[in-house]
Amino acid sequence: MEELLVFAFLLYEELVTEDEYSKCLNELFFNNPENNDLLYLEWETDIKKAIIYIRTHFDYKNLDLERFGKFLMGKLKEVYVNYSDIKCFASRMYRLWESLPGNIQDIEPFWILSYADEPLSWGDEEQARDIYEHMFGYYNK
């Protein structure tokens, strides 16, 4: 379910497509057809309602941070590679950080989303890119 939570945050920020979400949901449902949450989401055609459902029904106290973080960093790296404007990307990453649950905002690597854009304020694009790329590799240690 951590994957669906990642998609909920990224869909809310319009960083991934509904098709990507649907493929993930279908795979999860195929592997666990008895899960009522997945069944509900399979039938929900309004993506905004699906996002709300995922975000409000997820048990954040039992969030597998490593699984969530690995999947999120992987998806963000995909977005980053396809973004040509680092300033626009950075702005979206800060908004993403703001939408994350408060209990993980101040934990690495999620905290990086809140400050990685700072070098851009003095024109240092290379340093900002280095920070983001370090964040993407956080779980590869």
Short mmCIF file of C-alpha atoms in Angstrom, two decimals:
data_model
loop_
_atom_site.label_atom_id
_atom_site.label_comp_id
_atom_site.label_asym_id
_atom_site.label_seq_id
_atom_site.Cartn_x
_atom_site.Cartn_y
_atom_site.Cartn_z
CA MET A 1 0.00 0.00 0.00
CA GLU A 2 2.98 2.33 0.42
CA GLU A 3 3.20 2.46 -3.37
CA LEU A 4 -0.37 3.72 -3.62
CA LEU A 5 0.34 6.33 -0.98
CA VAL A 6 3.28 7.56 -3.05
CA PHE A 7 1.02 7.74 -6.09
CA ALA A 8 -1.58 9.67 -4.10
CA PHE A 9 0.97 12.35 -3.22
CA LEU A 10 2.45 12.47 -6.73
CA LEU A 11 -0.94 12.52 -8.45
CA TYR A 12 -2.04 15.35 -6.17
CA GLU A 13 0.99 17.33 -7.34
CA GLU A 14 0.43 16.18 -10.95
CA LEU A 15 3.88 14.58 -11.14
CA VAL A 16 2.73 11.16 -12.44
CA THR A 17 -0.03 9.99 -14.74
CA GLU A 18 -3.24 8.20 -13.87
CA ASP A 19 -2.07 5.34 -16.11
CA GLU A 20 0.97 4.76 -13.89
CA TYR A 21 -1.27 4.74 -10.84
CA SER A 22 -3.72 2.33 -12.49
CA LYS A 23 -0.95 -0.12 -13.41
CA CYS A 24 0.31 -0.11 -9.83
CA LEU A 25 -3.20 -0.50 -8.41
CA ASN A 26 -4.01 -3.36 -10.78
CA GLU A 27 -0.83 -5.21 -9.83
CA LEU A 28 -1.47 -4.77 -6.11
CA PHE A 29 -5.09 -5.88 -6.48
CA PHE A 30 -4.08 -8.90 -8.59
CA ASN A 31 -1.72 -9.97 -5.79
CA ASN A 32 -4.24 -9.29 -3.02
CA PRO A 33 -7.83 -9.51 -4.38
CA GLU A 34 -9.31 -9.87 -0.88
CA ASN A 35 -8.19 -6.38 0.18
CA ASN A 36 -11.29 -4.19 0.50
CA ASP A 37 -9.36 -0.93 0.09
CA LEU A 38 -7.88 -2.13 -3.18
CA LEU A 39 -11.29 -3.34 -4.33
CA TYR A 40 -12.80 0.07 -3.59
CA LEU A 41 -10.00 1.81 -5.49
CA GLU A 42 -10.40 -0.54 -8.47
CA TRP A 43 -14.00 0.64 -8.79
CA GLU A 44 -13.37 4.32 -8.07
CA THR A 45 -13.22 6.18 -11.39
CA ASP A 46 -12.77 9.69 -9.98
CA ILE A 47 -9.03 10.11 -9.40
CA LYS A 48 -9.55 12.95 -6.92
CA LYS A 49 -11.78 10.73 -4.80
CA ALA A 50 -9.22 7.94 -5.04
CA ILE A 51 -6.45 10.27 -3.83
CA ILE A 52 -8.58 11.40 -0.90
CA TYR A 53 -9.48 7.80 -0.07
CA ILE A 54 -5.86 6.68 -0.04
CA ARG A 55 -4.66 9.64 2.01
CA THR A 56 -7.44 9.36 4.58
CA HIS A 57 -7.51 5.57 4.95
CA PHE A 58 -3.80 4.90 5.17
CA ASP A 59 -2.47 3.86 8.57
CA TYR A 60 0.41 6.34 8.90
CA LYS A 61 1.50 4.88 12.23
CA ASN A 62 2.37 1.62 10.46
CA LEU A 63 3.97 3.22 7.42
CA ASP A 64 6.97 1.24 6.19
CA LEU A 65 9.25 4.26 5.80
CA GLU A 66 11.93 2.41 3.89
CA ARG A 67 9.49 0.94 1.37
CA PHE A 68 7.68 4.28 1.02
CA GLY A 69 10.94 6.20 0.73
CA LYS A 70 12.53 3.88 -1.83
CA PHE A 71 9.46 3.98 -4.02
CA LEU A 72 9.06 7.75 -3.68
CA MET A 73 12.72 8.45 -4.47
CA GLY A 74 12.54 6.15 -7.49
CA LYS A 75 9.48 7.94 -8.85
CA LEU A 76 10.96 11.37 -8.12
CA LYS A 77 14.15 10.43 -9.95
CA GLU A 78 12.04 9.51 -13.00
CA VAL A 79 10.29 12.89 -12.80
CA TYR A 80 13.62 14.71 -12.34
CA VAL A 81 15.23 13.08 -15.38
CA ASN A 82 12.32 14.24 -17.56
CA TYR A 83 12.19 17.81 -16.18
CA SER A 84 14.11 20.42 -18.13
CA ASP A 85 13.59 23.35 -15.71
CA ILE A 86 15.28 22.78 -12.33
CA LYS A 87 13.55 25.80 -10.77
CA CYS A 88 10.13 24.47 -11.67
CA PHE A 89 11.09 21.01 -10.43
CA ALA A 90 12.36 22.48 -7.15
CA SER A 91 9.14 24.41 -6.61
CA ARG A 92 7.11 21.25 -7.11
CA MET A 93 9.34 19.34 -4.69
CA TYR A 94 8.79 21.93 -1.97
CA ARG A 95 5.01 21.69 -2.47
CA LEU A 96 5.31 17.90 -2.32
CA TRP A 97 7.19 18.18 0.97
CA GLU A 98 4.42 20.40 2.36
CA SER A 99 1.82 17.76 1.49
CA LEU A 100 3.66 14.89 3.21
CA PRO A 101 2.39 13.75 6.63
CA GLY A 102 3.89 15.78 9.45
CA ASN A 103 5.37 12.69 11.11
CA ILE A 104 7.78 12.17 8.19
CA GLN A 105 8.49 15.72 6.98
CA ASP A 106 11.52 16.12 9.24
CA ILE A 107 13.03 12.69 8.50
CA GLU A 108 15.75 12.14 5.92
CA PRO A 109 15.51 11.93 2.97
CA PHE A 110 12.08 13.64 2.96
CA TRP A 111 13.43 16.69 4.78
CA ILE A 112 15.70 17.37 1.79
CA LEU A 113 12.62 18.30 -0.25
CA SER A 114 12.21 21.36 1.97
CA TYR A 115 15.63 22.90 1.37
CA ALA A 116 17.19 21.46 -1.79
CA ASP A 117 16.05 24.50 -3.77
CA GLU A 118 17.95 27.00 -1.60
CA PRO A 119 21.13 27.08 -3.77
CA LEU A 120 18.96 28.22 -6.68
CA SER A 121 18.35 31.52 -4.85
CA TRP A 122 22.01 32.45 -5.45
CA GLY A 123 22.14 30.86 -8.89
CA ASP A 124 23.90 27.63 -7.96
CA GLU A 125 22.01 25.11 -10.06
CA GLU A 126 24.80 22.54 -9.80
CA GLN A 127 24.60 22.43 -6.00
CA ALA A 128 20.82 22.06 -6.09
CA ARG A 129 21.15 19.18 -8.55
CA ASP A 130 23.78 17.56 -6.33
CA ILE A 131 21.41 17.74 -3.35
CA TYR A 132 18.53 16.19 -5.30
CA GLU A 133 20.74 13.47 -6.74
CA HIS A 134 22.04 12.66 -3.25
CA MET A 135 18.42 12.40 -2.10
CA PHE A 136 17.54 9.99 -4.94
CA GLY A 137 20.39 7.70 -3.88
CA TYR A 138 19.62 7.83 -0.16
CA TYR A 139 18.44 4.21 -0.01
CA ASN A 140 21.27 2.87 -2.20
CA LYS A 141 23.77 2.99 0.66
#
